[in-house]
CSV table of C-alpha atoms in Angstrom, one decimal:
chain,number,residue,atom,x,y,z
A,1,TRP,CA,-6.9,9.0,14.5
A,2,PRO,CA,-2.8,10.3,14.4
A,3,TRP,CA,-2.4,8.7,11.1
A,4,LEU,CA,-4.8,11.6,9.6
A,5,GLU,CA,-2.3,14.4,10.8
A,6,PRO,CA,-0.3,14.3,7.3
A,7,LEU,CA,-3.7,15.2,5.7
A,8,ALA,CA,-4.4,18.3,7.7
A,9,GLY,CA,-4.5,21.4,5.3
A,10,THR,CA,-5.1,21.1,1.5
A,11,ALA,CA,-2.7,19.6,-0.7
A,12,GLU,CA,-1.6,20.9,-4.3
A,13,ASP,CA,-1.5,17.0,-5.4
A,14,GLU,CA,-5.1,15.4,-5.2
A,15,TYR,CA,-3.5,12.2,-4.6
A,16,GLU,CA,-2.4,13.5,-1.2
A,17,HIS,CA,-6.3,14.9,-0.5
A,18,LEU,CA,-8.2,13.2,2.1
A,19,GLY,CA,-11.1,12.6,-0.4
A,20,SER,CA,-8.2,10.5,-2.7
A,21,VAL,CA,-7.0,8.4,0.6
A,22,TRP,CA,-10.6,7.7,1.3
A,23,ARG,CA,-11.1,6.1,-2.4
A,24,HIS,CA,-7.8,4.2,-2.1
A,25,MET,CA,-8.9,2.7,1.5
A,26,ALA,CA,-12.2,1.9,-0.3
A,27,ARG,CA,-10.2,-0.3,-3.2
A,28,ASP,CA,-7.5,-1.4,-1.0
A,29,TRP,CA,-8.8,-2.3,2.6
A,30,THR,CA,-12.8,-3.2,2.0
A,31,ALA,CA,-14.5,-6.1,1.2
A,32,GLY,CA,-16.1,-4.6,-1.8
A,33,GLY,CA,-12.7,-3.5,-2.8
A,34,ALA,CA,-10.9,-6.9,-2.1
A,35,ALA,CA,-13.9,-8.3,-4.2
A,36,GLN,CA,-13.0,-6.1,-7.4
A,37,THR,CA,-9.2,-6.4,-7.1
A,38,GLY,CA,-8.3,-9.5,-5.2
A,39,HIS,CA,-7.9,-11.5,-8.5
A,40,LEU,CA,-5.4,-8.9,-9.5
A,41,ARG,CA,-3.5,-9.3,-6.8
A,42,ALA,CA,-3.5,-12.8,-6.7
A,43,GLU,CA,-2.3,-13.1,-10.3
A,44,VAL,CA,0.9,-10.6,-9.3
A,45,LEU,CA,1.4,-13.1,-6.6
A,46,ARG,CA,1.1,-16.2,-8.8
A,47,LEU,CA,3.7,-14.8,-11.5
A,48,LEU,CA,6.2,-13.9,-9.0
A,49,ARG,CA,6.2,-17.2,-7.5
A,50,GLY,CA,7.0,-18.5,-11.2
A,51,GLU,CA,3.6,-20.5,-11.5
A,52,GLY,CA,2.9,-20.6,-15.5
A,53,LEU,CA,6.4,-19.3,-16.3
A,54,ALA,CA,9.8,-20.8,-17.1
A,55,SER,CA,11.5,-22.6,-14.5
A,56,GLY,CA,13.2,-20.5,-12.1
A,57,ALA,CA,11.6,-17.3,-13.5
A,58,GLY,CA,9.8,-16.6,-9.8
A,59,VAL,CA,11.4,-14.8,-7.2
A,60,PRO,CA,13.9,-17.0,-5.5
A,61,PRO,CA,13.8,-17.6,-1.7
A,62,GLY,CA,15.3,-14.6,0.1
A,63,GLY,CA,15.1,-12.7,-2.6
A,64,GLU,CA,13.9,-9.1,-3.0
A,65,VAL,CA,10.8,-7.4,-4.7
A,66,LEU,CA,10.1,-3.8,-5.0
A,67,VAL,CA,7.0,-2.6,-5.4
A,68,LEU,CA,7.0,1.1,-6.9
A,69,GLY,CA,4.0,3.2,-6.2
A,70,CYS,CA,2.8,0.9,-3.5
A,71,GLY,CA,0.0,3.2,-2.3
A,72,GLN,CA,-1.8,2.0,0.9
A,73,ALA,CA,0.7,-1.2,0.4
A,74,ARG,CA,-2.2,-3.6,0.2
A,75,LEU,CA,-0.2,-5.2,-3.0
A,76,ALA,CA,3.0,-5.2,-0.9
A,77,TRP,CA,1.3,-6.9,2.1
A,78,THR,CA,-0.1,-9.3,-0.3
A,79,ILE,CA,3.4,-10.2,-1.9
A,80,ALA,CA,5.3,-10.2,1.3
A,81,SER,CA,2.5,-12.7,2.9
A,82,GLY,CA,2.4,-14.9,-0.2
A,83,LEU,CA,6.2,-15.1,-0.5
A,84,PRO,CA,7.4,-15.7,2.9
A,85,GLY,CA,11.4,-15.9,2.3
A,86,ALA,CA,11.3,-12.7,0.0
A,87,ARG,CA,12.2,-9.1,1.7
A,88,VAL,CA,9.6,-6.9,-0.1
A,89,THR,CA,9.9,-2.8,-0.3
A,90,GLY,CA,6.9,-0.8,-0.9
A,91,LEU,CA,8.2,2.8,-2.4
A,92,GLU,CA,5.3,5.6,-2.6
A,93,ALA,CA,5.7,9.1,-3.1
A,94,SER,CA,2.7,10.2,-1.0
A,95,GLU,CA,2.8,10.6,2.8
A,96,ALA,CA,-0.9,10.6,3.0
A,97,GLN,CA,-1.0,7.2,1.6
A,98,LEU,CA,1.9,5.7,3.7
A,99,SER,CA,0.1,7.1,6.8
A,100,ALA,CA,-2.9,5.2,5.9
A,101,ALA,CA,-1.0,1.8,4.9
A,102,SER,CA,0.8,2.1,8.2
A,103,PHE,CA,-2.5,2.2,9.9
A,104,PHE,CA,-3.9,-0.7,8.3
A,105,LEU,CA,-0.8,-2.7,8.2
A,106,GLN,CA,-1.4,-2.7,12.4
A,107,CYS,CA,-4.8,-3.3,12.8
A,108,ALA,CA,-5.5,-6.2,14.9
A,109,GLU,CA,-9.2,-6.3,14.3
A,110,GLU,CA,-11.5,-6.0,11.3
A,111,GLU,CA,-13.4,-3.3,10.1
A,112,ARG,CA,-11.8,-0.7,12.6
A,113,LEU,CA,-12.5,2.4,10.9
A,114,ALA,CA,-15.9,3.4,9.7
A,115,PHE,CA,-15.6,6.0,6.6
A,116,HIS,CA,-17.5,7.9,3.7
A,117,PRO,CA,-15.3,8.0,0.9
A,118,PHE,CA,-17.6,9.3,-1.8
A,119,LEU,CA,-18.7,12.4,0.1
A,120,ASP,CA,-16.8,14.8,-2.2
A,121,GLU,CA,-16.9,12.8,-5.4
A,122,PRO,CA,-20.3,13.8,-7.3
A,123,ARG,CA,-18.7,12.9,-10.7
A,124,SER,CA,-19.7,9.1,-10.4
A,125,ASN,CA,-22.0,9.2,-7.5
A,126,LEU,CA,-24.4,11.5,-8.5
A,127,HIS,CA,-27.4,10.3,-6.0
A,128,ALA,CA,-27.1,11.2,-2.2
A,129,ALA,CA,-27.6,7.4,-1.2
A,130,ALA,CA,-24.1,6.7,-3.1
A,131,ARG,CA,-22.3,9.9,-2.0
A,132,THR,CA,-23.1,8.7,1.5
A,133,ALA,CA,-22.6,5.4,1.5
A,134,ALA,CA,-20.4,4.2,4.7
A,135,LEU,CA,-17.8,1.8,4.2
A,136,ALA,CA,-15.4,-0.2,7.0
A,137,ALA,CA,-11.7,-1.1,6.9
A,138,PRO,CA,-10.0,-2.9,7.1
A,139,ASP,CA,-11.2,-6.3,5.6
A,140,ILE,CA,-8.7,-8.2,7.2
A,141,ALA,CA,-6.8,-7.9,10.3
A,142,PRO,CA,-2.9,-8.1,9.3
A,143,ALA,CA,-1.8,-7.3,12.9
A,144,ALA,CA,-3.5,-10.4,14.0
A,145,LEU,CA,-1.3,-12.7,11.4
A,146,PRO,CA,2.1,-13.9,11.4
A,147,ARG,CA,4.7,-11.1,10.7
A,148,VAL,CA,6.8,-11.0,7.5
A,149,SER,CA,9.8,-9.0,6.0
A,150,LEU,CA,8.1,-5.7,4.3
A,151,GLU,CA,9.4,-2.2,4.7
A,152,LEU,CA,7.8,1.2,3.3
A,153,ARG,CA,9.6,4.0,1.9
A,154,ARG,CA,8.6,7.3,1.1
A,155,GLY,CA,10.4,8.4,-2.4
A,156,ASP,CA,9.4,8.8,-5.8
A,157,PHE,CA,10.4,6.2,-8.4
A,158,LEU,CA,10.8,8.3,-11.2
A,159,GLN,CA,13.5,10.4,-9.4
A,160,LEU,CA,15.8,7.7,-8.4
A,161,SER,CA,19.4,8.6,-7.9
A,162,PRO,CA,22.1,6.8,-9.9
A,163,SER,CA,23.0,4.8,-7.0
A,164,GLY,CA,19.0,3.7,-6.7
A,165,GLU,CA,19.4,3.0,-10.3
A,166,GLU,CA,22.0,0.7,-10.0
A,167,ALA,CA,20.2,-0.9,-7.2
A,168,LEU,CA,17.5,-1.9,-9.3
A,169,ARG,CA,19.4,-3.2,-11.9
A,170,GLY,CA,20.9,-6.0,-9.4
A,171,SER,CA,24.6,-4.8,-8.7
A,172,GLY,CA,24.0,-6.4,-5.5
A,173,ARG,CA,24.0,-3.6,-2.9
A,174,ARG,CA,21.5,-3.0,-0.5
A,175,ARG,CA,19.1,-0.5,-1.0
A,176,GLY,CA,19.4,2.2,1.5
A,177,SER,CA,17.9,5.3,2.3
A,178,SER,CA,20.5,7.3,0.4
A,179,SER,CA,19.2,5.9,-2.7
A,180,PHE,CA,15.5,7.5,-2.4
A,181,PRO,CA,14.4,11.0,-0.9
A,182,PRO,CA,14.4,11.4,2.5
A,183,ASN,CA,11.4,9.0,4.5
A,184,ARG,CA,9.6,9.8,7.6
A,185,ALA,CA,7.7,6.7,7.2
A,186,ALA,CA,10.9,4.5,6.8
A,187,SER,CA,10.9,3.1,10.3
A,188,LEU,CA,8.4,0.3,9.2
A,189,ARG,CA,10.9,-2.2,8.3
A,190,GLY,CA,9.6,-5.8,9.1
A,191,ALA,CA,6.7,-4.5,11.4
A,192,PHE,CA,4.0,-6.4,9.0
A,193,PRO,CA,1.9,-9.4,9.7
A,194,THR,CA,1.3,-11.7,6.6
A,195,GLY,CA,-1.7,-13.9,6.1
A,196,ALA,CA,-1.6,-17.5,4.4
A,197,THR,CA,-4.0,-16.0,1.0
A,198,PRO,CA,-3.8,-12.9,-0.8
A,199,SER,CA,-7.2,-10.9,-0.6
């Protein structure tokens, strides 16, 4: 699996470790994870559409949405698929998480990858059966669905440059790569499909 290459070796940050990536996969891209977190993604999408808010409070057609700390991009993909006219950008500091996101967003078949996310996690999985449980991902096949406007960028939202802060305040300038730290995963603009309902 080429997307695992950024995970080679050890990382100082636990978020970059393979075990962390596996557990994020379990939460974001498996049927069990979707059952636990799908309602939260649906609620975010409902609010972005302006449902239950004052008139005109939602994202307008052609509007932009920035998903900070997008992780493996399941929420960003849900937003892009639920707001077809919007331009969605996911910003994530972890190259490991973005590599996994890229892999899953390009999957054309469900449950393509079997993995054991809790092998190295004894804190909440004290029994061998729980630690060796196998999961399959993704629970949906984004590449088999219509395309949307979704761009993933590598960067830390806590370290935005002044030009990035201006863009976030709505100066009208297009958020360019100069606003964020260099990005090896930024070649993913507009390459991802959408579905009709969030999951």
